[in-house]
PDB file of C-alpha atoms in Angstrom:
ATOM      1  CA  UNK A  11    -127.237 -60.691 227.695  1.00 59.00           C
ATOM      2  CA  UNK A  12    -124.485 -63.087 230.348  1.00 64.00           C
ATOM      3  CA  UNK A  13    -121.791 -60.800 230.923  1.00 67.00           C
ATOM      4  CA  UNK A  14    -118.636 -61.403 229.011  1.00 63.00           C
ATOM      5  CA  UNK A  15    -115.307 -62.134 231.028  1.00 67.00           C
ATOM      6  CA  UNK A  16    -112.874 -59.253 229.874  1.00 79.00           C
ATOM      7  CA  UNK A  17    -109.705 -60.151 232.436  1.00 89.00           C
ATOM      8  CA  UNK A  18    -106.547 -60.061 230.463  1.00 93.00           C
ATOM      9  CA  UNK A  19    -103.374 -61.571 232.207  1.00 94.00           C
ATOM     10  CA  UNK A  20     -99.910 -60.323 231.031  1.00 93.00           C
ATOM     11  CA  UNK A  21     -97.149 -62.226 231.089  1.00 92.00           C
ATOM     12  CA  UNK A  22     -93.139 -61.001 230.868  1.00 92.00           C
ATOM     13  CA  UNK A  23     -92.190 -64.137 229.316  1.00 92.00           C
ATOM     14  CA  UNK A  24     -92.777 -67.649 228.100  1.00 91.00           C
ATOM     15  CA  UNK A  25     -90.631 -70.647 227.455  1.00 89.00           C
ATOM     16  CA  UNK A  26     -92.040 -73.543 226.367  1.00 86.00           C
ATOM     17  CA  UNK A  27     -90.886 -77.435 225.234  1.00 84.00           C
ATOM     18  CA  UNK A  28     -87.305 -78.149 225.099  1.00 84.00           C
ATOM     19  CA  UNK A  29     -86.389 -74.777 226.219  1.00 85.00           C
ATOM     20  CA  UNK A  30     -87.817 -75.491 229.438  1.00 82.00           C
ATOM     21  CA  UNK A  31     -84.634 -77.617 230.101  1.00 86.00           C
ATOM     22  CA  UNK A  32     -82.166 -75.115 230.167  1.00 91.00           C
ATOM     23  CA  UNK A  33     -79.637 -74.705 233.032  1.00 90.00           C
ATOM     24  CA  UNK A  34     -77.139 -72.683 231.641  1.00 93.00           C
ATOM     25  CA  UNK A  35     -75.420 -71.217 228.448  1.00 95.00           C
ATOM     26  CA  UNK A  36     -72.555 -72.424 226.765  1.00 94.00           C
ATOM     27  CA  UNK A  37     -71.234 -70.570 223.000  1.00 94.00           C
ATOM     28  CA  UNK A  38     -73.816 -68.412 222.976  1.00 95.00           C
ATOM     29  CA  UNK A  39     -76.685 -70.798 223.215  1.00 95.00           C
ATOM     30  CA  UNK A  40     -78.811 -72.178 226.144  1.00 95.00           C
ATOM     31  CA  UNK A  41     -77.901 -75.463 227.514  1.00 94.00           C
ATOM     32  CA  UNK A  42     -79.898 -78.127 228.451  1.00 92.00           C
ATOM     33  CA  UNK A  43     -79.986 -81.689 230.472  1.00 89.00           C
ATOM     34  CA  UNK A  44     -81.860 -84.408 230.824  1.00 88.00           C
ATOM     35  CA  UNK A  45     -81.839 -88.248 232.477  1.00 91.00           C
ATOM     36  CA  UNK A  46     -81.542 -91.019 229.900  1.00 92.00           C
ATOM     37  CA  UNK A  47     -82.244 -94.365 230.974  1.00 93.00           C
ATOM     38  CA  UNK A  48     -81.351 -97.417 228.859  1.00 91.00           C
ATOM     39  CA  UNK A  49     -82.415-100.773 229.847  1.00 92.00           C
ATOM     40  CA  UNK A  50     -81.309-104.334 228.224  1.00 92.00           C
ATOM     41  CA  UNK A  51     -83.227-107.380 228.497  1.00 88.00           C
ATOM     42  CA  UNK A  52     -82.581-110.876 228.224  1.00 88.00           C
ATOM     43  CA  UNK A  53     -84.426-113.114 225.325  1.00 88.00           C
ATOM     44  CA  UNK A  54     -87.104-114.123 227.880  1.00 84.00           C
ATOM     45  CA  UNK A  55     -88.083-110.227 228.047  1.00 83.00           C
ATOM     46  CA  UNK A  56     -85.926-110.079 231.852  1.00 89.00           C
ATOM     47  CA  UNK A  57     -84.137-106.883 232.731  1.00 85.00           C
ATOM     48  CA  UNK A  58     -80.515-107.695 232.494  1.00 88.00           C
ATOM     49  CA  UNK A  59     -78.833-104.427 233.081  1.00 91.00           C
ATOM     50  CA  UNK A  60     -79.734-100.590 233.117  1.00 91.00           C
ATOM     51  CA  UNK A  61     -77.938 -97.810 233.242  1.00 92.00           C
ATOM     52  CA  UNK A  62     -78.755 -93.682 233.736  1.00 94.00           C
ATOM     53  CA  UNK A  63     -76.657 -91.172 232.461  1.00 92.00           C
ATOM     54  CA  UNK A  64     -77.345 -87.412 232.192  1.00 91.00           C
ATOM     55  CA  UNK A  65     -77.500 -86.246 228.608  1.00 89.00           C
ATOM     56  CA  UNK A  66     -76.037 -82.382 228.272  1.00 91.00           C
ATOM     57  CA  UNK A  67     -77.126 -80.792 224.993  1.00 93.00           C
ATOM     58  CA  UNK A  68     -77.224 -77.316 223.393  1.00 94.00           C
ATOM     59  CA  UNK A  69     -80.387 -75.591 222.200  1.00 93.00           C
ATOM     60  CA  UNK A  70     -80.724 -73.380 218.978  1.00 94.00           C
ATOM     61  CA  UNK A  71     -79.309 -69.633 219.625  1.00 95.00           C
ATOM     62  CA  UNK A  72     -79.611 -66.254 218.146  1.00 95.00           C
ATOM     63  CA  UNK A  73     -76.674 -67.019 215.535  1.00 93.00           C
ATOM     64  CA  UNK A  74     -78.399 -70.160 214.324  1.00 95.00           C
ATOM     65  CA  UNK A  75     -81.363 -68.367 213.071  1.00 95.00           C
ATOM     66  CA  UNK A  76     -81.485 -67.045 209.936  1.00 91.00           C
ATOM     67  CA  UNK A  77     -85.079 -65.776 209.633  1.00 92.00           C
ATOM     68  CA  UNK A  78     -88.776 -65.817 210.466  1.00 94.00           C
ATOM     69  CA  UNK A  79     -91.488 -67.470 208.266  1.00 93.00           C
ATOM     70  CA  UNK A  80     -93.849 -64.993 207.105  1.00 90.00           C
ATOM     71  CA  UNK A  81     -96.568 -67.000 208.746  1.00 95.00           C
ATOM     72  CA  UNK A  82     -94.758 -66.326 211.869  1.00 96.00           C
ATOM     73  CA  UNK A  83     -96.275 -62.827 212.478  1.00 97.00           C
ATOM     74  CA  UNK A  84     -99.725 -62.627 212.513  1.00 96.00           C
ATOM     75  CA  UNK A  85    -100.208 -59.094 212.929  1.00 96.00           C
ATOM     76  CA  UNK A  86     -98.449 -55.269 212.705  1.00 95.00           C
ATOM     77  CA  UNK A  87     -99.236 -52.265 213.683  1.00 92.00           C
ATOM     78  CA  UNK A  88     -99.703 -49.995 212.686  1.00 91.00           C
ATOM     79  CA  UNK A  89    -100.310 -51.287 208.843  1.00 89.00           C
ATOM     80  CA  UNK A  90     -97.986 -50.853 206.365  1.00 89.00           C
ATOM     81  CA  UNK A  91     -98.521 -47.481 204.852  1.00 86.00           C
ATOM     82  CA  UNK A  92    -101.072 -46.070 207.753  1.00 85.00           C
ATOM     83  CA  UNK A  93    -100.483 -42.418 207.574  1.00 83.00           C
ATOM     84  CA  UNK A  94    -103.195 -41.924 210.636  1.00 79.00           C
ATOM     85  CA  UNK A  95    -101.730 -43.846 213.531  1.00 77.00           C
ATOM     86  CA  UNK A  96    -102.610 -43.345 217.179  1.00 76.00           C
ATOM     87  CA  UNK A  97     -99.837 -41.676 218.775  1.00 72.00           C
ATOM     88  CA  UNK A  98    -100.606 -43.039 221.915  1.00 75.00           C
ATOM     89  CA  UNK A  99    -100.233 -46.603 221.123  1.00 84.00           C
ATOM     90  CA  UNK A 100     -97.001 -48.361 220.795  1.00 91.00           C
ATOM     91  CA  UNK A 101     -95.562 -49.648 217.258  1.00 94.00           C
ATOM     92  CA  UNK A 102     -95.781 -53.553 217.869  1.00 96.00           C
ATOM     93  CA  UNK A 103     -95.884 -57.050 216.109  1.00 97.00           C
ATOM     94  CA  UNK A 104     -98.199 -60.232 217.624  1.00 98.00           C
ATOM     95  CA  UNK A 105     -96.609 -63.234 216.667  1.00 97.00           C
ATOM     96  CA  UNK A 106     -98.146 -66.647 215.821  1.00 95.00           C
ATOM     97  CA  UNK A 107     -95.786 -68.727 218.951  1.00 95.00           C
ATOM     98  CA  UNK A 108     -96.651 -67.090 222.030  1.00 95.00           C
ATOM     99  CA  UNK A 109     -92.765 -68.431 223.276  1.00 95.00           C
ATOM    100  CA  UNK A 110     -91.189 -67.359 220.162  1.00 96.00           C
ATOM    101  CA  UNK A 111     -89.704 -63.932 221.619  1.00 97.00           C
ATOM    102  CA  UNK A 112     -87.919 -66.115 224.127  1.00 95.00           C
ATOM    103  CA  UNK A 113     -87.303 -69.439 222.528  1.00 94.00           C
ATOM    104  CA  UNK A 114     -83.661 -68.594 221.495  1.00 95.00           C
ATOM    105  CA  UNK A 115     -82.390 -66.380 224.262  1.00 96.00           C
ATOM    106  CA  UNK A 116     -79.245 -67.604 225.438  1.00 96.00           C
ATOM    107  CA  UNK A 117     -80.094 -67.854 229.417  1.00 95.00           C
ATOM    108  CA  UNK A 118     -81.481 -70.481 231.786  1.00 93.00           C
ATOM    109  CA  UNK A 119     -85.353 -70.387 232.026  1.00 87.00           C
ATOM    110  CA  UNK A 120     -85.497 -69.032 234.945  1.00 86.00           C
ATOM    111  CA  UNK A 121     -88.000 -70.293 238.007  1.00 77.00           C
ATOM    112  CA  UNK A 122     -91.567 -69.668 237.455  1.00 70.00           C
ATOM    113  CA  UNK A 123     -92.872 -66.100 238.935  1.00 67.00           C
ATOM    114  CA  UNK A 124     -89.747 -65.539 240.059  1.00 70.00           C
ATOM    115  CA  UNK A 125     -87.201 -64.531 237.539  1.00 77.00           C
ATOM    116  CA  UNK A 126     -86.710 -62.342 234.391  1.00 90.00           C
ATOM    117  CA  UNK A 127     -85.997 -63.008 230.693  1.00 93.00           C
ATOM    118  CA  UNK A 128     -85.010 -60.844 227.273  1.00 96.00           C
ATOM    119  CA  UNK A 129     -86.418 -61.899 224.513  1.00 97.00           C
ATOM    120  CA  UNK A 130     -83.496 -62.327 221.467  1.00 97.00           C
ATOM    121  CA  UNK A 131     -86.046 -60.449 219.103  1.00 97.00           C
ATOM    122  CA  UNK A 132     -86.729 -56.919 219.198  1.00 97.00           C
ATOM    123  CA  UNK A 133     -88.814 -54.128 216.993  1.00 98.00           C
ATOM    124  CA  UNK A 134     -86.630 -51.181 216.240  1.00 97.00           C
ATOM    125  CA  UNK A 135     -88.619 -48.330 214.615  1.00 96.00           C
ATOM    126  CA  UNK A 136     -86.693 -45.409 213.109  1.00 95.00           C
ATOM    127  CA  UNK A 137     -86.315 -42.984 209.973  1.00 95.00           C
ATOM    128  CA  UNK A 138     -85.132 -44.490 207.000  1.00 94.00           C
ATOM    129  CA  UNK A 139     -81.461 -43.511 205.689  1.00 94.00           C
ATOM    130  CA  UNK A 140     -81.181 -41.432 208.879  1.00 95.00           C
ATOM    131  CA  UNK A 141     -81.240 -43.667 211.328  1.00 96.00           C
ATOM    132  CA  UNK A 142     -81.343 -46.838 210.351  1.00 96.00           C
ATOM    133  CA  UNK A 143     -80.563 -48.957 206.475  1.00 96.00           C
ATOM    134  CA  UNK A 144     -81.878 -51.463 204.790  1.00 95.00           C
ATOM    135  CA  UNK A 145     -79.799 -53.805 202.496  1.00 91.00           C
ATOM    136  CA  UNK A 146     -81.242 -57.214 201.877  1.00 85.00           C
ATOM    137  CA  UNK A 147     -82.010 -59.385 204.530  1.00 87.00           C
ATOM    138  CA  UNK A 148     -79.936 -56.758 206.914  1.00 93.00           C
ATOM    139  CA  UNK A 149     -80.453 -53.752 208.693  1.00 96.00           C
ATOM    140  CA  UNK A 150     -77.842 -50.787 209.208  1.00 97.00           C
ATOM    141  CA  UNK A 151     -78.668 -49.259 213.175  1.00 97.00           C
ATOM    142  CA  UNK A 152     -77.089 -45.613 213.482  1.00 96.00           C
ATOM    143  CA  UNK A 153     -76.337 -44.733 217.093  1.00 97.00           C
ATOM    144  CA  UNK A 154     -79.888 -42.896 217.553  1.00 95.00           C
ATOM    145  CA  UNK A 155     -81.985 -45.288 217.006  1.00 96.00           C
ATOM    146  CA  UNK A 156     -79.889 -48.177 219.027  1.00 97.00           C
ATOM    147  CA  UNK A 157     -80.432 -45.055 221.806  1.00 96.00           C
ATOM    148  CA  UNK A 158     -83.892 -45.566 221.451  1.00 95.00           C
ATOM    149  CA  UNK A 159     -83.816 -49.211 222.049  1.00 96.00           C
ATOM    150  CA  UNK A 160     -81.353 -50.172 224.572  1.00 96.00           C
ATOM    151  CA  UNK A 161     -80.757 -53.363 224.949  1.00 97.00           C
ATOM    152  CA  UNK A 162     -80.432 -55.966 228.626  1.00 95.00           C
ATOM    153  CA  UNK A 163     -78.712 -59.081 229.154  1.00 94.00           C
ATOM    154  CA  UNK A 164     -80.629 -62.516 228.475  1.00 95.00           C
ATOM    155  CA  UNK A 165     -81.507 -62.730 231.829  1.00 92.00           C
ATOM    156  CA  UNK A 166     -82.312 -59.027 232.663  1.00 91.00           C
ATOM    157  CA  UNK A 167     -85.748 -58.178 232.473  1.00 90.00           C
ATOM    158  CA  UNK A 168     -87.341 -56.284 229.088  1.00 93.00           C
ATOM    159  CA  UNK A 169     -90.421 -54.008 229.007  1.00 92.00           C
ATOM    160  CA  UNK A 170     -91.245 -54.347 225.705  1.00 96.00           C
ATOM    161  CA  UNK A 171     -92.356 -57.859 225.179  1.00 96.00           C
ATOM    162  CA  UNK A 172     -95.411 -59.628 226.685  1.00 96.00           C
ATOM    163  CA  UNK A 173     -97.911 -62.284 226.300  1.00 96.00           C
ATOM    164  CA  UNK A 174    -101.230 -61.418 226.436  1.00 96.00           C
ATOM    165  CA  UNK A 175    -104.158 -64.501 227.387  1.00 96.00           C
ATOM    166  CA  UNK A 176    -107.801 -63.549 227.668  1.00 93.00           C
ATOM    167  CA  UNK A 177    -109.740 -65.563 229.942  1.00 89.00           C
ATOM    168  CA  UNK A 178    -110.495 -68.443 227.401  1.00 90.00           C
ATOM    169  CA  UNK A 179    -106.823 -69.156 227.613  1.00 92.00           C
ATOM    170  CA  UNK A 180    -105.849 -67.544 224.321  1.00 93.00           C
ATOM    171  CA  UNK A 181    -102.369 -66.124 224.207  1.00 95.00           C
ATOM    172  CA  UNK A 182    -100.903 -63.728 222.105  1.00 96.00           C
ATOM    173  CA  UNK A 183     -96.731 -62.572 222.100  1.00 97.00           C
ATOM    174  CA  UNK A 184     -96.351 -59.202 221.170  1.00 97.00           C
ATOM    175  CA  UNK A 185     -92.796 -57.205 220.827  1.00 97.00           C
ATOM    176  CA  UNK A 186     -93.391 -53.346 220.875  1.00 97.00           C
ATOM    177  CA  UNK A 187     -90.992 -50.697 220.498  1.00 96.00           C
ATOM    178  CA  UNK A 188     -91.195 -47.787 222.977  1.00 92.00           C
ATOM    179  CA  UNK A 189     -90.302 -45.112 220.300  1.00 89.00           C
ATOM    180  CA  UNK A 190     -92.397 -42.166 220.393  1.00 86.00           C
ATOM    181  CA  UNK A 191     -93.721 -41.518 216.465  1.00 86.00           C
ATOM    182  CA  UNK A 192     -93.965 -37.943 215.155  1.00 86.00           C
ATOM    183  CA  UNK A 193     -96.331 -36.461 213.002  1.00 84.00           C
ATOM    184  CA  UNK A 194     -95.915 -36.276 209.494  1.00 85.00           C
ATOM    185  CA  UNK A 195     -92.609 -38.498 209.420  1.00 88.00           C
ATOM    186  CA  UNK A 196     -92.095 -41.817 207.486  1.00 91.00           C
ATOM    187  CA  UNK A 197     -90.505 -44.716 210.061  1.00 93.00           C
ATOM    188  CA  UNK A 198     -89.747 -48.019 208.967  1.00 94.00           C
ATOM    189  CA  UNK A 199     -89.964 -50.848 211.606  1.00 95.00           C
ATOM    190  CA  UNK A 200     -87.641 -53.776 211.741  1.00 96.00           C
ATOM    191  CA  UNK A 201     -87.706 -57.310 214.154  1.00 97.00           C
ATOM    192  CA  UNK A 202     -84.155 -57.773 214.612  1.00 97.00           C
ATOM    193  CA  UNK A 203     -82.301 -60.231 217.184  1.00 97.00           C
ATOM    194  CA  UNK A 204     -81.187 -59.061 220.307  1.00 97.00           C
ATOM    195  CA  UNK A 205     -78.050 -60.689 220.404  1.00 97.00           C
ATOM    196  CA  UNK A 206     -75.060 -62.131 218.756  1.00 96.00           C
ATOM    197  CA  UNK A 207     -74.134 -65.820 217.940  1.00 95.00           C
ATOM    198  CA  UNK A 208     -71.946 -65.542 221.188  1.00 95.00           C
ATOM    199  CA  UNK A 209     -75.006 -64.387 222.990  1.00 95.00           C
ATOM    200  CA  UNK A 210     -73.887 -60.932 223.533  1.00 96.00           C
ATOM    201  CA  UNK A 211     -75.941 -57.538 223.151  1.00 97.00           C
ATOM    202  CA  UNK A 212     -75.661 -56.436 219.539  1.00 96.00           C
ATOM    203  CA  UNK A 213     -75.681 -52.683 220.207  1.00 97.00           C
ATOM    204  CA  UNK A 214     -74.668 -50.546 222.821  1.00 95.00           C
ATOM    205  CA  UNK A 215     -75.170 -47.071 220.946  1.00 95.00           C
ATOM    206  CA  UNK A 216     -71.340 -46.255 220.613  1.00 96.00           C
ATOM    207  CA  UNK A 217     -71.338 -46.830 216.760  1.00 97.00           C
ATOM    208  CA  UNK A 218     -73.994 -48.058 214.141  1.00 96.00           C
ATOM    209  CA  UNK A 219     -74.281 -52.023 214.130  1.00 96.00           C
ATOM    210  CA  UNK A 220     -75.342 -53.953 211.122  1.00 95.00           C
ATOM    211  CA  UNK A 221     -78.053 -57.264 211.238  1.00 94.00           C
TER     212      UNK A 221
END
């Protein structure tokens, strides 16, 4: 049987489209720029005049997202409801958009190989009604389990996000948590953003943090 090409290639980050425009960040969203170029012409189809003007423009940030399509995650794991899980794999989610973990950060995409990204989602695992609440469409974060998911800056680096392309070129974004799961204990697993609509952390473990 022809040997089958295993190599995996792992990638910290991955920005994609209009997001690979941004320069900077302004209220808590990435900004963007671009050259515009209008020309006129005369009734004969002659160029009259043109002009080119830069065109600044703000992308979509963490505070202008209020949630994920369910077709948007592809995969969990462990299951809902696995009481057997492998203790030494992380608790992660693969997600349909291999740039969604980093579409909305609010930070410049940074030069290619060179620089460092945080994605705006992140999975928080912890123990129901002790260290973390749901309510709805939010989430109640006690100090322990913020602890166990500290968060960077947009453009700091994260370990706990990657995309993952096989050598046909398939990708695949995952978001893990690092949290170390017990035996025998019931943890419920939330993807929550990173940051808030002015582009700041949303925890720092001093006090619990609803969102």
């Amino acid at each position: 049987m022809p040997e089958v090409d295993q190599r995996l290639v792992f990638l910290s980050w991955v920005r994609e489209g209009m997001a690979g425009l941004a320069t900077g960040v302004e209220q808590g969203r990435a900004r963007g720029e671009t050259n515009v170029t209008l020309t006129g012409t005369g009734p004969g189809g002659a160029v009259t005049t043109s002009q080119t003007r830069t065109l600044r423009f703000l992308l979509t940030g963490p505070g202008d997202v209020v949630g994920l399509a369910p077709a948007a995650i592809i995969k969990r794991y462990p299951a809902p409801g696995t009481i057997d899980h492998e203790s030494d794999r992380c608790p992660h989610v693969e997600l349909a958009e291999p740039s969604l973990p980093w579409r909305y950060t609010p930070a410049p995409k940074p030069p290619a190989g060179t620089g460092t990204l945080h994605p705006w989602l992140v999975l928080v695992v912890g123990v129901e009604h002790q260290e973390l609440t749901l309510s709805a469409d939010e989430v109640t974060l006690g100090v322990a389990a913020q602890a166990a998911h500290p968060l960077g800056l947009p453009a700091q680096a994260y370990a706990w996000a990657h995309v993952q392309v096989d050598a046909e070129g398939r990708r695949v974004a995952r978001v893990l948590s690092g949290r170390a799961l017990e035996p025998g204990t019931d943890y419920v697993a939330v993807l929550v953003p990173a940051f808030d609509p002015a582009g700041a952390p949303r925890w720092n473990a001093t006090q619990p943090v609803t969102v």
